[in-house]
Coordinates of C-alpha atoms in Angstrom, one line a residue:
Chain A
M1376 CA 0.0 0.0 0.0
R1377 CA 1.3 3.4 -0.9
K1378 CA 2.2 5.6 2.0
M1379 CA 0.2 8.8 1.7
G1380 CA 1.6 11.1 4.3
G1381 CA 4.5 13.5 4.1
L1382 CA 5.8 16.8 5.4
Y1383 CA 7.3 19.3 3.1
L1384 CA 8.8 22.7 3.6
V1385 CA 8.7 24.5 0.3
G1386 CA 10.6 27.7 -0.3
I1387 CA 8.5 30.0 -2.5
G1388 CA 11.4 32.3 -3.3
L1389 CA 11.1 36.0 -4.1
G1390 CA 8.1 37.6 -5.7
E1391 CA 4.7 36.2 -6.7
K1392 CA 5.8 33.4 -9.0
G1393 CA 9.1 32.5 -7.2
I1394 CA 8.1 29.0 -6.3
S1395 CA 10.0 26.3 -8.2
V1396 CA 8.4 23.8 -10.5
K1397 CA 9.3 21.1 -8.1
G1398 CA 7.8 23.0 -5.2
L1399 CA 4.6 23.6 -7.2
E1400 CA 4.3 19.9 -8.0
I1401 CA 4.6 19.0 -4.3
A1402 CA 2.0 21.7 -3.2
R1403 CA -0.4 20.5 -5.9
K1404 CA -0.2 16.9 -4.6
S1405 CA -0.6 17.9 -0.9
D1406 CA -3.8 17.5 1.2
M1407 CA -3.1 20.7 3.1
V1408 CA -1.2 23.8 2.1
L1409 CA -0.1 26.3 4.7
L1410 CA 1.7 29.6 4.1
D1411 CA 4.1 30.8 6.8
S1412 CA 2.9 34.3 7.7
Y1413 CA 5.2 34.5 10.8
T1414 CA 8.7 34.9 9.4
N1415 CA 7.7 37.2 6.6
V1416 CA 5.2 39.9 5.7
I1417 CA 2.5 38.4 3.5
D1418 CA 0.2 40.4 1.3
E1419 CA -3.2 39.4 0.1
N1420 CA -2.1 39.2 -3.5
K1421 CA 0.6 36.6 -2.7
V1422 CA -2.0 34.3 -1.1
K1423 CA -4.3 34.7 -4.1
T1424 CA -1.6 34.1 -6.7
L1425 CA -0.4 31.0 -4.8
S1426 CA -3.9 29.6 -4.4
G1427 CA -4.4 30.1 -8.1
L1428 CA -1.2 28.4 -9.1
I1429 CA -1.6 25.5 -6.8
G1430 CA -5.4 25.1 -7.4
K1431 CA -6.0 24.7 -3.7
E1432 CA -6.8 26.8 -0.7
V1433 CA -3.7 28.2 1.0
R1434 CA -4.1 28.8 4.7
L1435 CA -2.0 31.2 6.7
A1436 CA 0.1 29.7 9.5
D1437 CA 1.2 32.0 12.3
R1438 CA 3.9 31.6 15.0
T1439 CA 1.7 29.5 17.3
S1440 CA 1.0 26.9 14.6
L1441 CA 4.6 26.8 13.5
E1442 CA 6.3 26.8 16.9
E1443 CA 4.3 25.9 20.1
N1444 CA 1.7 23.8 18.2
I1445 CA 3.9 22.2 15.7
D1446 CA 3.7 18.7 17.1
P1447 CA 0.0 17.9 16.2
L1448 CA 0.8 19.1 12.6
I1449 CA 3.8 16.8 12.4
E1450 CA 1.7 13.9 13.7
E1451 CA -1.0 14.7 11.1
S1452 CA 1.6 14.5 8.4
K1453 CA 2.0 10.8 9.1
K1454 CA -1.3 10.3 7.4
K1455 CA -1.8 13.4 5.2
R1456 CA 0.6 15.2 2.9
I1457 CA 1.2 18.6 4.4
C1458 CA 3.0 21.3 2.6
I1459 CA 4.3 24.4 4.4
L1460 CA 5.1 27.2 2.0
V1461 CA 7.8 29.6 3.2
P1462 CA 8.7 32.9 1.6
G1463 CA 12.4 32.9 0.4
D1464 CA 14.3 29.8 1.5
P1465 CA 13.1 27.6 4.4
L1466 CA 16.6 26.9 5.5
L1467 CA 17.3 30.5 6.4
G1468 CA 14.8 30.5 9.3
T1469 CA 15.4 29.0 12.7
T1470 CA 11.7 28.3 12.9
H1471 CA 11.9 26.0 9.9
I1472 CA 15.1 24.3 10.9
S1473 CA 13.4 23.5 14.2
I1474 CA 10.5 22.0 12.3
V1475 CA 12.9 19.7 10.5
V1476 CA 14.6 18.7 13.8
R1477 CA 11.3 18.2 15.7
A1478 CA 9.9 16.1 12.8
R1479 CA 12.9 13.8 12.9
E1480 CA 12.4 13.4 16.7
L1481 CA 8.8 12.4 16.0
G1482 CA 9.8 9.9 13.3
V1483 CA 8.8 12.0 10.3
K1484 CA 11.2 12.8 7.5
C1485 CA 10.6 16.5 6.5
E1486 CA 11.7 17.3 2.9
V1487 CA 13.0 20.8 2.2
I1488 CA 12.6 22.4 -1.2
P1489 CA 14.9 25.4 -1.5
G1490 CA 13.8 28.8 -2.9
A1491 CA 15.6 32.0 -3.9
S1492 CA 16.3 34.3 -1.0
I1493 CA 17.4 37.8 -0.4
F1494 CA 20.9 36.4 0.5
S1495 CA 21.7 35.9 -3.2
S1496 CA 20.1 39.1 -4.4
I1497 CA 22.7 41.2 -2.6
G1498 CA 24.5 41.0 -5.9
L1499 CA 22.0 43.6 -7.2
T1500 CA 24.0 46.2 -5.3
G1501 CA 27.1 45.7 -7.4
L1502 CA 28.9 44.6 -4.3
S1503 CA 30.5 41.1 -4.4
P1504 CA 28.3 38.5 -2.6
Y1505 CA 31.6 36.9 -1.5
K1506 CA 32.6 40.0 0.5
F1507 CA 29.7 40.0 3.0
G1508 CA 30.3 39.2 6.6
R1509 CA 27.7 37.9 9.0
T1510 CA 24.1 39.0 8.4
V1511 CA 22.2 40.9 11.1
T1512 CA 18.5 41.6 11.8
I1513 CA 17.2 44.8 13.4
P1514 CA 14.2 44.1 15.6
H1515 CA 11.5 46.5 16.8
L1516 CA 12.8 47.9 20.1
E1517 CA 10.7 47.9 23.2
K1518 CA 11.2 49.3 26.7
S1519 CA 12.2 45.9 28.0
F1520 CA 14.0 44.8 24.8
K1521 CA 16.8 46.9 23.5
P1522 CA 19.4 44.6 21.9
R1523 CA 22.5 46.0 20.3
S1524 CA 24.2 42.9 19.1
F1525 CA 23.5 43.9 15.5
Y1526 CA 25.4 47.1 15.9
Y1527 CA 28.5 45.3 17.3
Q1528 CA 28.3 42.8 14.5
I1529 CA 28.2 45.5 11.8
K1530 CA 31.3 46.9 13.5
L1531 CA 33.0 43.5 13.3
N1532 CA 32.3 43.2 9.6
K1533 CA 33.4 46.7 8.9
D1534 CA 36.6 46.3 10.9
V1535 CA 37.7 43.6 8.4
G1536 CA 36.3 45.4 5.3
L1537 CA 33.3 43.2 4.8
H1538 CA 29.8 44.4 3.8
T1539 CA 26.7 43.7 5.9
L1540 CA 23.2 42.6 4.9
V1541 CA 20.8 44.0 7.4
L1542 CA 17.4 42.3 7.6
L1543 CA 14.5 44.2 9.1
D1544 CA 11.9 42.9 11.6
T1545 CA 8.9 41.3 9.9
E1546 CA 6.5 41.6 12.9
R1547 CA 3.9 44.4 13.1
G1548 CA 3.8 44.6 9.3
G1549 CA 7.5 45.0 8.9
M1550 CA 10.0 47.9 9.6
S1551 CA 10.6 50.8 7.3
P1552 CA 14.2 51.7 6.3
S1553 CA 13.7 55.0 8.0
V1554 CA 13.0 53.4 11.4
A1555 CA 15.9 51.0 11.0
V1556 CA 18.4 53.8 10.2
T1557 CA 17.1 55.9 13.1
I1558 CA 17.7 53.0 15.4
L1559 CA 21.3 52.6 14.2
D1560 CA 21.8 56.3 14.5
E1561 CA 20.6 56.4 18.0
I1562 CA 22.8 53.5 19.1
E1563 CA 25.7 55.2 17.4
N1564 CA 25.1 58.4 19.3
E1565 CA 25.2 56.5 22.6
E1566 CA 28.0 54.0 21.8
R1567 CA 30.2 56.3 19.6
L1568 CA 32.2 53.5 18.0
G1569 CA 32.1 55.0 14.5
V1570 CA 30.1 52.1 13.1
V1571 CA 27.7 54.4 11.1
S1572 CA 27.8 58.1 10.2
N1573 CA 25.3 60.4 8.4
S1574 CA 27.3 60.5 5.2
D1575 CA 27.7 56.7 4.9
L1576 CA 26.5 55.0 1.7
I1577 CA 23.6 52.7 2.2
F1578 CA 21.6 50.4 -0.2
V1579 CA 17.9 50.0 0.4
L1580 CA 16.5 46.9 -1.3
S1581 CA 12.7 47.0 -1.4
R1582 CA 10.3 44.2 -2.5
I1583 CA 13.1 42.1 -4.2
G1584 CA 11.6 39.7 -6.8
E1585 CA 8.3 41.6 -6.9
E1586 CA 7.1 43.5 -10.0
N1587 CA 7.8 46.8 -8.2
Q1588 CA 11.2 45.8 -6.9
H1589 CA 13.4 48.8 -6.1
I1590 CA 17.0 49.2 -5.2
C1591 CA 18.3 52.6 -4.1
L1592 CA 21.8 53.8 -3.2
D1593 CA 21.7 56.7 -0.8
R1594 CA 23.3 58.4 2.2
L1595 CA 22.3 57.3 5.7
E1596 CA 21.0 60.8 6.6
S1597 CA 18.6 61.0 3.6
V1598 CA 17.1 57.6 4.2
I1599 CA 15.8 58.8 7.6
S1600 CA 13.3 61.1 5.9
K1601 CA 12.4 59.0 2.8
E1602 CA 9.5 56.7 2.1
F1603 CA 10.3 53.4 0.3
G1604 CA 6.8 52.0 -0.1
P1605 CA 5.4 48.7 1.3
P1606 CA 7.7 46.0 2.8
P1607 CA 9.8 43.9 2.7
H1608 CA 12.9 46.0 2.8
S1609 CA 16.5 45.1 3.5
L1610 CA 19.6 47.3 3.9
V1611 CA 23.1 46.8 2.8
L1612 CA 25.9 48.7 4.6
P1613 CA 29.1 48.5 2.5
G1614 CA 32.5 47.8 4.1
K1615 CA 35.5 48.4 1.9
I1616 CA 34.5 48.8 -1.7
D1617 CA 37.1 47.6 -4.2
E1618 CA 37.8 48.7 -7.8
V1619 CA 35.6 46.1 -9.5
E1620 CA 32.7 46.9 -7.2
R1621 CA 33.2 50.6 -7.8
E1622 CA 32.8 50.0 -11.5
M1623 CA 29.7 47.9 -11.0
I1624 CA 28.1 50.5 -8.8
K1625 CA 28.8 53.1 -11.4
A1626 CA 27.3 51.0 -14.2
L1627 CA 24.2 50.1 -12.1
F1628 CA 23.5 53.3 -10.3
G1629 CA 25.4 55.9 -12.3
V1630 CA 27.1 57.0 -9.1
E1631 CA 30.9 57.4 -8.4
V1632 CA 31.6 56.1 -4.9
Chain B
M333 CA 4.3 48.5 -32.1
R334 CA 5.3 46.0 -29.3
K335 CA 9.0 45.8 -28.6
M336 CA 9.9 42.2 -29.1
G337 CA 13.5 41.9 -27.8
G338 CA 14.7 41.4 -24.3
L339 CA 17.6 39.9 -22.3
Y340 CA 16.9 37.7 -19.3
L341 CA 19.2 36.0 -16.8
V342 CA 17.1 33.3 -15.2
G343 CA 18.3 31.4 -12.2
I344 CA 17.3 27.7 -12.4
G345 CA 18.0 27.1 -8.8
L346 CA 19.1 23.7 -7.4
G347 CA 18.1 20.3 -8.9
E348 CA 16.2 19.4 -12.1
K349 CA 13.0 21.3 -11.4
G350 CA 14.5 24.2 -9.5
I351 CA 13.5 26.9 -12.0
S352 CA 10.8 29.2 -10.7
V353 CA 7.3 29.6 -12.3
K354 CA 8.2 33.1 -13.4
G355 CA 11.6 32.0 -14.9
L356 CA 9.8 29.2 -16.8
E357 CA 7.2 31.6 -18.2
I358 CA 10.0 33.9 -19.5
A359 CA 12.0 31.0 -21.0
R360 CA 8.9 29.7 -22.8
K361 CA 8.3 33.2 -24.3
S362 CA 11.9 33.5 -25.5
D363 CA 13.2 33.2 -29.0
M364 CA 16.5 31.7 -27.9
V365 CA 17.3 29.8 -24.7
L366 CA 20.9 29.3 -23.6
L367 CA 22.1 27.4 -20.6
D368 CA 25.3 28.6 -18.9
S369 CA 27.7 25.6 -18.9
Y370 CA 30.7 27.7 -17.8
T371 CA 30.0 28.5 -14.1
N372 CA 28.6 25.1 -13.3
V373 CA 28.9 21.5 -14.1
I374 CA 25.9 20.6 -16.4
D375 CA 24.8 17.0 -16.9
E376 CA 22.9 15.7 -19.9
N377 CA 19.7 15.0 -17.9
K378 CA 19.4 18.7 -16.8
V379 CA 19.5 19.8 -20.4
K380 CA 16.8 17.3 -21.3
T381 CA 14.5 18.1 -18.4
L382 CA 14.8 21.8 -19.1
S383 CA 14.2 21.5 -22.8
G384 CA 11.1 19.4 -21.9
L385 CA 9.8 21.9 -19.4
I386 CA 10.3 24.9 -21.6
G387 CA 9.3 23.1 -24.8
K388 CA 12.2 24.5 -26.7
E389 CA 15.8 23.6 -27.6
V390 CA 18.2 24.6 -24.8
R391 CA 21.7 25.4 -26.1
L392 CA 24.8 25.3 -24.0
A393 CA 26.8 28.5 -23.6
D394 CA 30.4 28.3 -22.7
R395 CA 32.9 30.9 -21.3
T396 CA 33.6 32.3 -24.7
S397 CA 29.9 33.0 -25.5
L398 CA 29.3 34.5 -22.0
E399 CA 32.4 36.6 -21.7
E400 CA 34.5 37.5 -24.7
N401 CA 31.7 37.2 -27.2
I402 CA 28.9 38.6 -25.1
D403 CA 28.5 41.8 -27.1
P404 CA 26.9 40.3 -30.3
L405 CA 24.4 38.4 -28.0
I406 CA 23.4 41.6 -26.2
E407 CA 23.0 43.3 -29.6
E408 CA 20.8 40.5 -30.8
S409 CA 18.6 40.8 -27.7
K410 CA 17.5 44.2 -29.0
K411 CA 15.4 42.3 -31.6
K412 CA 15.0 38.9 -30.1
R413 CA 14.0 37.7 -26.6
I414 CA 17.1 35.9 -25.3
C415 CA 17.0 33.9 -22.1
I416 CA 20.2 32.7 -20.4
L417 CA 19.5 30.0 -17.9
V418 CA 22.0 29.9 -15.0
P419 CA 22.3 27.1 -12.4
G420 CA 21.6 28.5 -8.9
D421 CA 21.2 32.2 -8.8
P422 CA 22.6 34.5 -11.5
L423 CA 23.6 37.2 -9.1
L424 CA 26.2 35.0 -7.4
G425 CA 28.5 34.8 -10.5
T426 CA 30.8 37.7 -11.6
T427 CA 30.2 36.5 -15.2
H428 CA 26.5 37.2 -14.9
I429 CA 26.9 40.5 -13.1
S430 CA 29.3 41.5 -15.9
I431 CA 26.6 40.7 -18.4
V432 CA 24.1 43.0 -16.6
V433 CA 26.7 45.8 -16.5
R434 CA 27.7 45.3 -20.2
A435 CA 24.1 45.2 -21.3
R436 CA 23.4 48.5 -19.6
E437 CA 26.4 50.0 -21.3
L438 CA 25.0 48.8 -24.7
G439 CA 21.6 50.3 -23.9
V440 CA 19.8 47.0 -23.0
K441 CA 18.0 46.4 -19.7
C442 CA 18.9 42.9 -18.5
E443 CA 16.2 41.4 -16.2
V444 CA 17.4 39.0 -13.5
I445 CA 15.2 36.3 -12.2
P446 CA 16.6 34.9 -8.9
G447 CA 17.0 31.2 -8.2
A448 CA 17.7 29.1 -5.1
S449 CA 21.5 28.7 -4.5
I450 CA 23.9 26.7 -2.4
F451 CA 24.2 29.8 -0.2
S452 CA 20.9 29.2 1.5
S453 CA 21.3 25.4 1.7
I454 CA 24.1 25.6 4.2
G455 CA 21.3 25.4 6.8
L456 CA 21.2 21.7 5.9
T457 CA 24.3 21.3 8.0
G458 CA 22.6 22.4 11.2
L459 CA 24.9 25.4 11.4
S460 CA 23.3 28.8 11.5
P461 CA 23.4 30.5 8.1
Y462 CA 23.9 33.8 10.0
K463 CA 27.3 32.6 11.4
F464 CA 29.1 32.1 8.1
G465 CA 32.0 34.4 7.1
R466 CA 33.2 35.0 3.6
T467 CA 32.7 32.2 1.1
V468 CA 35.8 30.8 -0.7
T469 CA 36.4 28.8 -3.8
I470 CA 39.2 26.2 -4.2
P471 CA 40.4 26.2 -7.8
H472 CA 42.3 23.4 -9.6
L473 CA 46.0 24.2 -9.0
E474 CA 48.4 24.4 -11.9
K475 CA 52.2 24.8 -12.0
S476 CA 51.8 28.4 -12.8
F477 CA 48.7 29.0 -10.7
K478 CA 48.9 28.2 -7.0
P479 CA 46.7 30.7 -5.1
R480 CA 46.4 30.4 -1.4
S481 CA 43.9 33.2 -0.7
F482 CA 41.2 30.8 0.2
Y483 CA 43.3 29.3 2.9
Y484 CA 44.0 32.7 4.5
Q485 CA 40.3 33.6 4.2
I486 CA 39.2 30.4 6.1
K487 CA 41.7 31.4 8.8
L488 CA 40.2 34.9 9.0
N489 CA 36.7 33.3 9.4
K490 CA 37.9 30.8 12.0
D491 CA 39.7 33.4 14.0
V492 CA 36.4 35.2 14.7
G493 CA 34.5 31.9 15.1
L494 CA 32.7 32.0 11.8
H495 CA 31.9 29.0 9.5
T496 CA 33.1 28.8 5.9
L497 CA 31.3 27.7 2.8
V498 CA 33.9 26.2 0.4
L499 CA 32.9 26.1 -3.2
L500 CA 34.9 23.8 -5.5
D501 CA 36.1 24.5 -9.0
T502 CA 33.6 23.6 -11.7
E503 CA 36.0 23.4 -14.6
R504 CA 37.3 20.0 -15.9
G505 CA 34.1 18.4 -14.7
G506 CA 34.3 19.7 -11.2
M507 CA 36.5 18.9 -8.2
S508 CA 36.1 16.0 -5.8
P509 CA 36.0 16.7 -2.0
S510 CA 39.0 14.4 -1.7
V511 CA 41.1 16.6 -4.0
A512 CA 39.9 19.8 -2.3
V513 CA 40.8 18.5 1.2
T514 CA 44.2 17.3 -0.1
I515 CA 44.9 20.8 -1.4
L516 CA 44.0 22.3 2.0
D517 CA 46.1 19.7 3.8
E518 CA 49.1 20.4 1.6
I519 CA 48.9 24.2 2.1
E520 CA 48.5 23.6 5.9
N521 CA 51.7 21.5 5.8
E522 CA 53.6 24.3 4.2
E523 CA 52.0 27.3 6.0
R524 CA 51.4 25.7 9.4
L525 CA 48.9 28.3 10.6
G526 CA 46.6 25.7 12.2
V527 CA 43.7 26.5 9.8
V528 CA 42.9 22.8 9.2
S529 CA 43.9 19.6 11.0
N530 CA 43.2 16.0 10.3
S531 CA 40.7 15.6 13.1
D532 CA 38.6 18.7 12.1
L533 CA 34.9 18.2 11.4
I534 CA 33.9 18.9 7.8
F535 CA 30.5 18.8 6.0
V536 CA 30.4 17.5 2.4
L537 CA 27.3 18.7 0.5
S538 CA 26.8 16.7 -2.7
R539 CA 24.3 17.4 -5.4
I540 CA 22.1 19.7 -3.3
G541 CA 18.6 19.9 -4.7
E542 CA 19.0 16.8 -6.9
E543 CA 17.1 13.6 -6.2
N544 CA 20.3 12.0 -4.9
Q545 CA 21.3 14.9 -2.7
H546 CA 23.7 13.8 0.1
I547 CA 25.1 15.6 3.1
C548 CA 27.8 14.0 5.1
L549 CA 29.5 15.0 8.4
D550 CA 33.0 13.6 8.6
R551 CA 36.6 14.2 9.7
L552 CA 39.0 15.8 7.3
E553 CA 41.3 12.8 7.2
S554 CA 38.6 10.4 6.2
V555 CA 37.3 12.6 3.4
I556 CA 40.6 12.2 1.6
S557 CA 40.0 8.6 0.9
K558 CA 36.3 8.7 0.3
E559 CA 34.2 8.8 -2.9
F560 CA 31.2 11.2 -2.9
G561 CA 29.8 10.4 -6.4
P562 CA 29.2 12.9 -9.2
P563 CA 29.5 16.7 -8.7
P564 CA 28.6 19.3 -7.7
H565 CA 30.1 19.2 -4.2
S566 CA 30.7 21.9 -1.7
L567 CA 32.3 21.8 1.7
V568 CA 31.5 23.5 5.0
L569 CA 34.3 24.1 7.5
P570 CA 32.7 24.9 10.9
G571 CA 34.1 27.7 13.1
K572 CA 32.8 27.9 16.6
I573 CA 29.8 25.6 17.1
D574 CA 27.3 27.0 19.6
E575 CA 24.8 25.1 21.8
V576 CA 21.8 25.4 19.4
E577 CA 23.9 24.3 16.5
R578 CA 25.2 21.3 18.5
E579 CA 21.6 20.2 19.1
M580 CA 20.7 20.6 15.4
I581 CA 23.7 18.6 14.4
K582 CA 22.8 15.9 16.8
A583 CA 19.2 15.7 15.6
L584 CA 20.2 15.8 11.9
F585 CA 23.3 13.6 11.9
G586 CA 23.0 11.7 15.2
V587 CA 26.5 12.8 16.1
E588 CA 27.7 14.6 19.3
V589 CA 30.1 17.3 18.3

């Protein structure tokens, strides 16, 4: 008798039709299709396009379903084919890695289908993807939660000339570049380690892979007062820019740096 | 009148059906479909599967067509829709970035469709993708070409506790993990900076995204005498492994590290 169950984490890449042909085939064959709305900002259109492509209802899965309540879902996948769609690549999120690990503990093999992610799109800046240090995330700050580790990590990268990809919090509808830069600026004013300054170059990557993708090269101070439209956004803070990168940036943005 | 030309760099991701739905649509609408056989090892099956999916002949494009002779191709794309398929993500290869830049210089907008890449699949090791330093590539050594920069870069990563993704040369049908580790070992014996030692842990990632994908956790010394099957292969050399990573590795590989 054919075993019918299965658990699949399918990366849907960047943009509306970023899902791979393999991922699409798996989703179509699944009994239940969930879309991770926890680790990314999901808009209505994406849900509609995906439901249309797959020919099946796509249900949103929040943090509770993907973390605290993951066990029942994994158990269910022993009988049903369950496909969890993940924006970008599933292997970049600790939430998803935890699902793979927990599934294994519960005796279920979880198959992961990779997708395109912002990590490879950093090449759109003209900077070499091979010259990036560790990636950081800027979270929404709260009275009781004011981490600064991302600031120190950017410093570590810069100290050795490496660029930094800065991801922005996806909770509460995402974070605008303006808020992110303001947070960096405030920390700089207190720490004074010279990690960022007003005249620094910064890349703002908005909605990568979407039809209205936009990449902007600007100075830190002017990002503070600018609007970049709907999320997701990421930032790139350059370290040491070499000759080849300088030429790329000139060709791509028409700017001498 | 509708403008018919266009130049597209389409990432085909990992594995046989890794191309995105958007990339597939573009390839189907193109007058000419090329597959980059220069920056990756291409097997016959991949060409067949892609031709089948796209419903069009897929022609291989080598280094000469993609680098020295790129200008005529770009000029042709003013009248014809030309799609260049690229294994993984186009934005990770300097060859492809150069095409984007050269196209712009010749007055053609080159659209890039991202694909999944080995960069995000490093999560399959259980190591955090956010704790990787700069990626290196080990090239085939020749009498007149014996670079060591990759060895020093691995040292820089390790010195600050970061992991390293090690890509292997794709020319001459690729490089086996055994040859790569032997090269590292030989350089270590001459430089003696303590970058690698026989008992070091190493991950060998083989054919990621393919049906016969394999990820192996081993000691450096035993990789030297092992066979890992057909390319592509990549290596991951861990830096400092933290508690969470330790648990992941135990769950994924059943090994205490």
